[in-house]
Coordinates of C-alpha atoms and ligand atoms in Angstrom, one line a residue:
M254 CA -11.5 -32.7 -15.8
E255 CA -13.9 -30.0 -14.7
D256 CA -15.6 -27.6 -17.2
S257 CA -13.5 -24.5 -17.4
R258 CA -16.6 -22.3 -17.8
I259 CA -18.0 -23.2 -14.4
A260 CA -16.8 -20.6 -11.8
L261 CA -15.0 -22.4 -9.0
P262 CA -16.0 -21.5 -5.5
I263 CA -14.2 -19.1 -3.2
G264 CA -11.8 -21.1 -1.1
T265 CA -10.7 -23.3 -4.0
A266 CA -7.0 -24.1 -3.6
L267 CA -4.7 -22.7 -6.3
D268 CA -3.5 -26.2 -7.4
R269 CA -7.1 -27.4 -7.9
F270 CA -8.0 -24.2 -9.8
I271 CA -5.0 -24.5 -12.1
K272 CA -5.7 -28.2 -12.8
S273 CA -9.4 -27.6 -13.5
R274 CA -8.6 -24.8 -15.9
Q275 CA -5.8 -26.6 -17.7
T276 CA -8.0 -27.6 -20.7
A277 CA -8.8 -24.0 -21.3
F278 CA -5.1 -23.0 -21.6
P279 CA -3.7 -22.5 -25.0
F280 CA -1.6 -25.5 -26.0
A281 CA -2.8 -27.4 -23.0
T282 CA 0.1 -29.8 -22.3
G283 CA 0.3 -29.1 -18.6
E284 CA 3.5 -27.2 -19.0
L285 CA 2.0 -23.8 -18.5
S286 CA 0.2 -25.1 -15.4
Q287 CA 3.5 -26.3 -14.0
L288 CA 5.1 -23.0 -14.8
L289 CA 2.4 -21.1 -12.8
R290 CA 2.9 -23.5 -9.9
D291 CA 6.6 -22.9 -9.9
I292 CA 6.1 -19.1 -9.8
A293 CA 3.5 -19.5 -7.0
L294 CA 5.9 -21.6 -5.0
S295 CA 8.8 -19.2 -5.4
G296 CA 6.4 -16.5 -4.3
K297 CA 6.0 -18.4 -1.0
V298 CA 9.7 -18.6 -0.5
V299 CA 10.2 -14.9 -1.2
N300 CA 7.2 -14.0 1.0
R301 CA 8.9 -15.9 3.9
E302 CA 12.2 -14.0 3.3
I303 CA 10.4 -10.6 3.1
N304 CA 8.7 -11.4 6.4
R305 CA 11.9 -12.2 8.1
A306 CA 14.1 -9.6 6.4
G307 CA 14.6 -7.3 9.4
L308 CA 15.6 -10.2 11.6
I309 CA 18.1 -11.9 9.4
N310 CA 19.9 -8.9 8.0
L311 CA 18.4 -9.0 4.6
A312 CA 17.2 -5.4 4.4
G313 CA 19.3 -2.8 2.8
A314 CA 21.3 -2.1 -0.3
A315 CA 23.3 -4.9 -2.0
G316 CA 25.9 -2.4 -3.3
S317 CA 25.3 -3.3 -7.0
E318 CA 23.1 -1.8 -9.8
N319 CA 20.3 -3.4 -11.9
S320 CA 19.8 -3.3 -15.7
T321 CA 18.7 0.4 -15.6
G322 CA 21.5 1.5 -13.3
E323 CA 19.4 1.6 -10.1
Q324 CA 20.7 0.5 -6.7
Q325 CA 19.9 -3.2 -6.0
Q326 CA 18.6 -4.1 -2.6
N327 CA 19.5 -7.4 -0.9
L328 CA 16.0 -8.7 -1.3
D329 CA 15.9 -7.7 -5.0
V330 CA 18.9 -9.9 -5.6
L331 CA 17.6 -12.7 -3.4
A332 CA 14.2 -12.7 -5.1
N333 CA 15.9 -12.8 -8.5
I334 CA 17.8 -15.9 -7.5
R335 CA 14.7 -17.6 -6.1
F336 CA 12.6 -17.0 -9.2
S337 CA 15.2 -17.7 -11.8
R338 CA 16.4 -20.9 -10.1
S339 CA 13.0 -22.3 -9.9
L340 CA 12.3 -21.4 -13.5
E341 CA 15.5 -23.0 -14.6
K342 CA 14.9 -26.1 -12.6
G343 CA 11.3 -26.4 -13.6
G344 CA 12.2 -27.1 -17.2
E345 CA 9.3 -25.3 -18.9
V346 CA 11.2 -22.1 -19.7
C347 CA 13.6 -21.5 -22.6
A348 CA 14.5 -17.9 -21.7
I349 CA 14.1 -15.5 -18.8
V350 CA 14.2 -11.7 -19.0
S351 CA 14.6 -10.1 -15.5
E352 CA 14.8 -6.6 -14.3
E353 CA 17.8 -7.6 -12.3
E354 CA 19.8 -9.0 -15.2
D355 CA 21.3 -7.0 -18.1
E356 CA 21.1 -9.9 -20.6
I357 CA 18.5 -12.6 -21.5
I358 CA 19.1 -15.8 -19.5
E359 CA 19.0 -18.8 -21.8
V360 CA 17.6 -21.8 -20.0
N361 CA 16.2 -25.0 -21.5
R362 CA 16.4 -25.0 -25.3
N363 CA 13.7 -27.7 -25.5
A364 CA 11.2 -25.7 -23.6
H365 CA 8.3 -23.7 -25.0
Y366 CA 7.9 -20.6 -22.8
V367 CA 9.6 -17.3 -22.3
V368 CA 9.2 -15.5 -19.0
A369 CA 9.7 -11.8 -18.3
I370 CA 9.9 -11.0 -14.6
D371 CA 10.4 -8.2 -12.1
P372 CA 11.3 -10.4 -9.1
L373 CA 10.7 -7.7 -6.5
D374 CA 9.3 -4.3 -7.5
G375 CA 9.0 -1.3 -5.3
S376 CA 12.7 -1.2 -4.1
S377 CA 12.3 2.0 -2.2
N378 CA 9.6 0.4 0.0
I379 CA 11.5 -2.8 0.9
D380 CA 13.2 -1.4 3.9
V381 CA 10.3 0.4 5.3
N382 CA 7.7 -2.4 5.6
V383 CA 5.5 -1.1 2.8
S384 CA 3.9 -3.5 0.3
I385 CA 6.0 -4.7 -2.6
G386 CA 5.4 -7.1 -5.4
T387 CA 6.6 -9.6 -8.1
L388 CA 5.4 -9.2 -11.7
F389 CA 5.5 -11.8 -14.4
S390 CA 4.6 -12.2 -18.1
I391 CA 4.6 -15.5 -20.0
Y392 CA 5.0 -15.9 -23.8
R393 CA 5.2 -18.9 -26.0
R394 CA 8.4 -19.0 -28.0
V395 CA 8.0 -18.5 -31.8
S396 CA 11.1 -20.4 -32.9
P397 CA 11.2 -24.2 -33.0
E398 CA 12.2 -25.8 -29.8
G399 CA 15.6 -27.4 -29.6
G400 CA 17.2 -24.5 -31.4
P401 CA 18.8 -21.4 -30.1
I402 CA 16.6 -18.6 -28.6
S403 CA 16.0 -15.8 -31.1
M404 CA 15.2 -12.1 -30.4
D405 CA 11.8 -12.7 -31.9
D406 CA 11.0 -15.2 -29.1
V407 CA 11.7 -12.6 -26.5
L408 CA 10.7 -9.2 -28.1
Q409 CA 7.0 -10.1 -28.5
P410 CA 4.3 -7.5 -28.1
G411 CA 2.2 -7.8 -24.9
K412 CA -0.9 -8.9 -26.8
D413 CA 0.9 -12.2 -27.4
Q414 CA 1.2 -13.0 -23.7
V415 CA -0.3 -16.3 -22.7
A416 CA -0.4 -15.5 -19.1
A417 CA 0.4 -12.6 -16.8
G418 CA 0.2 -11.9 -13.1
Y419 CA 1.6 -10.6 -9.9
I420 CA 2.3 -11.5 -6.3
L421 CA 1.5 -8.7 -3.8
Y422 CA 3.3 -8.9 -0.5
G423 CA 1.0 -6.7 1.4
S424 CA -1.1 -6.9 4.6
S425 CA -1.8 -10.3 3.1
T426 CA 0.0 -12.0 0.3
M427 CA -1.9 -12.4 -2.9
L428 CA -1.4 -14.0 -6.3
V429 CA -3.4 -12.4 -9.1
F430 CA -3.2 -13.8 -12.6
T431 CA -4.8 -14.3 -15.9
T432 CA -4.4 -16.8 -18.7
G433 CA -6.6 -14.8 -21.0
R434 CA -9.9 -15.9 -19.5
G435 CA -10.5 -13.4 -16.8
V436 CA -8.6 -12.4 -13.7
N437 CA -8.6 -14.3 -10.5
G438 CA -7.0 -13.5 -7.2
F439 CA -5.7 -16.0 -4.6
T440 CA -4.9 -15.1 -1.0
Y441 CA -2.0 -17.0 0.7
D442 CA -2.8 -18.7 4.0
P443 CA 0.7 -18.9 5.7
S444 CA -0.6 -21.4 8.3
L445 CA -1.5 -23.9 5.5
G446 CA 1.2 -22.8 3.1
E447 CA -1.4 -22.6 0.3
Y448 CA -3.1 -20.0 -1.9
F449 CA -6.9 -20.0 -2.0
L450 CA -9.3 -18.4 -4.5
S451 CA -10.5 -15.2 -2.8
H452 CA -11.3 -12.9 -5.7
Q453 CA -13.2 -14.5 -8.6
N454 CA -13.3 -13.0 -12.1
M455 CA -12.1 -9.6 -11.0
Q456 CA -13.5 -6.5 -12.8
I457 CA -12.1 -3.0 -12.5
P458 CA -14.9 -0.4 -12.3
K459 CA -15.2 1.6 -15.6
D460 CA -15.2 4.8 -13.6
G461 CA -12.9 5.5 -10.7
S462 CA -12.1 8.3 -8.4
I463 CA -8.5 7.5 -7.3
Y464 CA -5.5 8.8 -9.2
S465 CA -2.0 7.5 -8.5
I466 CA 0.9 9.5 -9.7
N467 CA 4.1 11.0 -8.2
E468 CA 2.9 14.6 -8.0
G469 CA 6.4 15.6 -6.8
S470 CA 7.4 15.5 -10.5
Y471 CA 4.4 17.8 -11.5
H472 CA 6.6 20.5 -12.9
S473 CA 8.2 18.2 -15.4
F474 CA 4.9 16.7 -16.7
S475 CA 3.8 17.5 -20.2
Q476 CA 0.9 20.0 -20.4
G477 CA -1.5 17.1 -21.2
V478 CA -0.6 15.2 -18.0
K479 CA -0.7 18.4 -16.0
D480 CA -4.2 19.0 -17.4
F481 CA -5.2 15.5 -16.4
V482 CA -4.0 15.9 -12.8
E483 CA -5.8 19.2 -12.6
D484 CA -8.9 17.6 -13.9
C485 CA -8.7 14.9 -11.2
R486 CA -8.2 17.6 -8.5
E487 CA -11.1 19.6 -9.7
K488 CA -13.3 16.6 -9.6
G489 CA -12.3 16.0 -6.0
Y490 CA -10.7 12.6 -6.7
T491 CA -8.5 11.0 -4.1
G492 CA -4.8 11.0 -4.7
R493 CA -3.1 7.7 -3.5
Y494 CA 0.5 6.9 -4.3
I495 CA 2.2 4.1 -2.5
G496 CA 5.2 4.1 -4.9
S497 CA 4.8 0.3 -5.3
L498 CA 3.4 -0.4 -8.7
V499 CA 1.7 -3.7 -7.8
A500 CA 0.1 -2.3 -4.7
D501 CA -1.1 0.9 -6.4
F502 CA -2.5 -1.2 -9.3
H503 CA -4.1 -3.7 -7.0
R504 CA -6.0 -1.1 -5.0
N505 CA -7.2 0.6 -8.2
L506 CA -8.2 -2.7 -9.7
L507 CA -10.5 -3.3 -6.6
K508 CA -11.8 0.2 -6.1
G509 CA -11.5 1.9 -9.5
G510 CA -8.7 4.3 -10.4
I511 CA -5.8 5.1 -12.6
Y512 CA -2.0 4.7 -12.1
V513 CA 0.2 7.0 -14.2
Y514 CA 4.0 7.1 -14.6
P515 CA 4.4 9.6 -17.4
S516 CA 7.5 10.9 -19.2
I517 CA 9.4 13.2 -16.9
S518 CA 12.6 15.2 -17.5
K519 CA 14.9 12.7 -15.7
S520 CA 13.1 9.7 -17.5
P521 CA 11.9 10.9 -20.9
N522 CA 10.3 7.5 -21.7
G523 CA 8.9 7.1 -18.2
K524 CA 10.5 4.9 -15.7
L525 CA 8.6 1.6 -16.0
R526 CA 9.7 -1.2 -18.1
L527 CA 7.5 -2.4 -20.9
M528 CA 8.3 -6.2 -20.8
Y529 CA 7.9 -7.0 -17.1
E530 CA 5.9 -4.2 -15.6
C531 CA 3.6 -2.5 -18.2
N532 CA 2.7 -5.4 -20.3
T533 CA 1.9 -7.6 -17.3
L534 CA -0.5 -5.0 -15.8
A535 CA -1.9 -4.1 -19.2
M536 CA -3.0 -7.7 -19.9
L537 CA -4.5 -7.9 -16.4
A538 CA -6.2 -4.5 -16.8
E539 CA -7.8 -5.4 -20.2
E540 CA -8.9 -8.8 -19.0
A541 CA -10.6 -7.1 -16.1
G542 CA -12.3 -4.6 -18.4
G543 CA -9.8 -1.7 -17.9
M544 CA -7.3 -0.1 -20.2
A545 CA -3.6 0.6 -20.6
T546 CA -1.8 3.1 -22.8
D547 CA 1.4 5.1 -23.1
G548 CA -0.8 8.2 -23.2
T549 CA -1.6 7.6 -26.9
N550 CA -1.1 3.9 -27.9
R551 CA -2.4 0.7 -26.5
I552 CA 0.5 -0.8 -24.4
L553 CA -0.2 -4.4 -25.6
D554 CA 0.4 -3.4 -29.3
I555 CA 3.9 -2.0 -28.7
V556 CA 6.6 -4.2 -30.1
P557 CA 9.6 -4.0 -27.8
S558 CA 12.9 -3.0 -29.3
D559 CA 14.9 -3.8 -26.2
I560 CA 14.3 -6.1 -23.2
H561 CA 14.5 -3.2 -20.7
Q562 CA 12.6 -0.7 -22.8
Q563 CA 10.8 2.0 -20.8
V564 CA 7.5 3.5 -21.7
P565 CA 5.1 6.1 -20.2
F566 CA 2.3 4.2 -18.5
F567 CA -1.4 4.9 -17.9
V568 CA -3.4 2.0 -16.6
G569 CA -6.7 1.4 -14.8
S570 CA -10.3 2.2 -15.1
K571 CA -11.3 2.5 -18.8
H572 CA -13.0 5.9 -18.6
M573 CA -10.1 7.4 -16.6
V574 CA -7.5 6.2 -19.0
E575 CA -9.6 7.5 -21.9
R576 CA -9.9 10.9 -20.2
A577 CA -6.1 11.1 -19.8
R578 CA -5.6 10.3 -23.5
E579 CA -8.2 12.9 -24.5
L580 CA -6.5 15.7 -22.4
I581 CA -3.1 14.7 -23.8
E582 CA -4.4 14.9 -27.4
D583 CA -6.1 18.3 -26.7
A584 CA -2.9 19.7 -25.3
K585 CA -1.0 18.5 -28.3
M586 CA -3.5 20.1 -30.7
V587 CA -3.3 23.4 -28.8
R588 CA 0.5 23.3 -29.0
S589 CA 0.5 22.5 -32.7
S590 CA -1.9 25.3 -33.5
Q591 CA 0.3 27.9 -31.7
Ligands
LIG862 P1 11.7 -0.4 -9.3 O1 11.4 -1.4 -10.4 O2 13.1 0.0 -9.3 O3 11.2 -0.9 -7.9 O4 10.9 0.9 -9.7 C1 9.5 0.8 -10.0 C2 8.7 1.5 -8.9 C3 7.3 1.3 -9.0 O5 6.9 0.2 -8.2 C4 6.7 2.6 -8.5 O6 5.4 2.8 -8.9 C5 7.7 3.6 -9.0 O7 8.9 2.9 -9.2 C6 8.0 4.7 -8.1 O8 8.9 5.6 -8.7 P2 9.0 7.1 -8.2 O9 9.6 7.0 -6.8 O10 9.9 7.7 -9.2 O11 7.6 7.7 -8.1
LIG863 MG1 10.4 -2.8 -11.0

């Protein structure tokens, strides 16, 4: 077994990377390694289907709604099937929480891990050939294996994640993940059918100059969020909003920036889901030296009360997230003194 502290070279295959890091995983039994491999493999299958979607009539709406009442797309449904089937068959998972399912899916009672997943995020971009992504969070169950799954197994705060990551289906397909010892990115080589280490120990710049927010909702932002957007504009920052969380986050991770989905009138708690969108990226952001809050509180400290809970989300470069929090606090003080 290789020493997990030695950085592996660019070009290392994912499988070799996972194997060499296995001793550094919490509760190293090889199960978490296998779980990561299962997710990576399903990502290859989904990647293939996304690439062919226009040709095999997979684009478009499925005519059904997801857990939050949004229109499901054919590829949303398909990706959900691909990931849940492989997690079920893999045997390492006792429960799955998916954006596409109303209820918790109970799988193997003897398994140790709980997975929260958004199988395909960025629905509005699926049909128009714009980057989309898969997000996943992995927890260790707290109840004894063999027994029924309890809500305590599932509703764990993000700080208890043992691994988190995403697959970005972009101009190239990438798997980016952390097991709590730094963030590493792997680029998929479709000609070889393998992911290779391309981004070692990723660090998000502490300062950034990109802000990603849907400014079309500006009029329903709180005063603090409006002040923050104004601050970014005055500083001449660049506005970049793809509308695909994974893609917006990934760009900001590499270049420095902030992604914000605040509370707005039609979604008072924000739109994004704590368990399989915000916690996932919050763990990656913190592992890369960044920060994630709901405008006030650290995302990873929030104990979910519902599997599909939504929270306002501010994630990215540390100093930008701090600046947003400062302006939100200032606006609250002004309001309370009036
Ligand atoms: P989804 O899970 O239904 O795809 O919604 C999440 C997506 C994010 O990827 C993206 O950042 C956001 O919704 C865009 O929402 P909006 O169009 O309201 O700005
Ligand atoms: Mg989503």
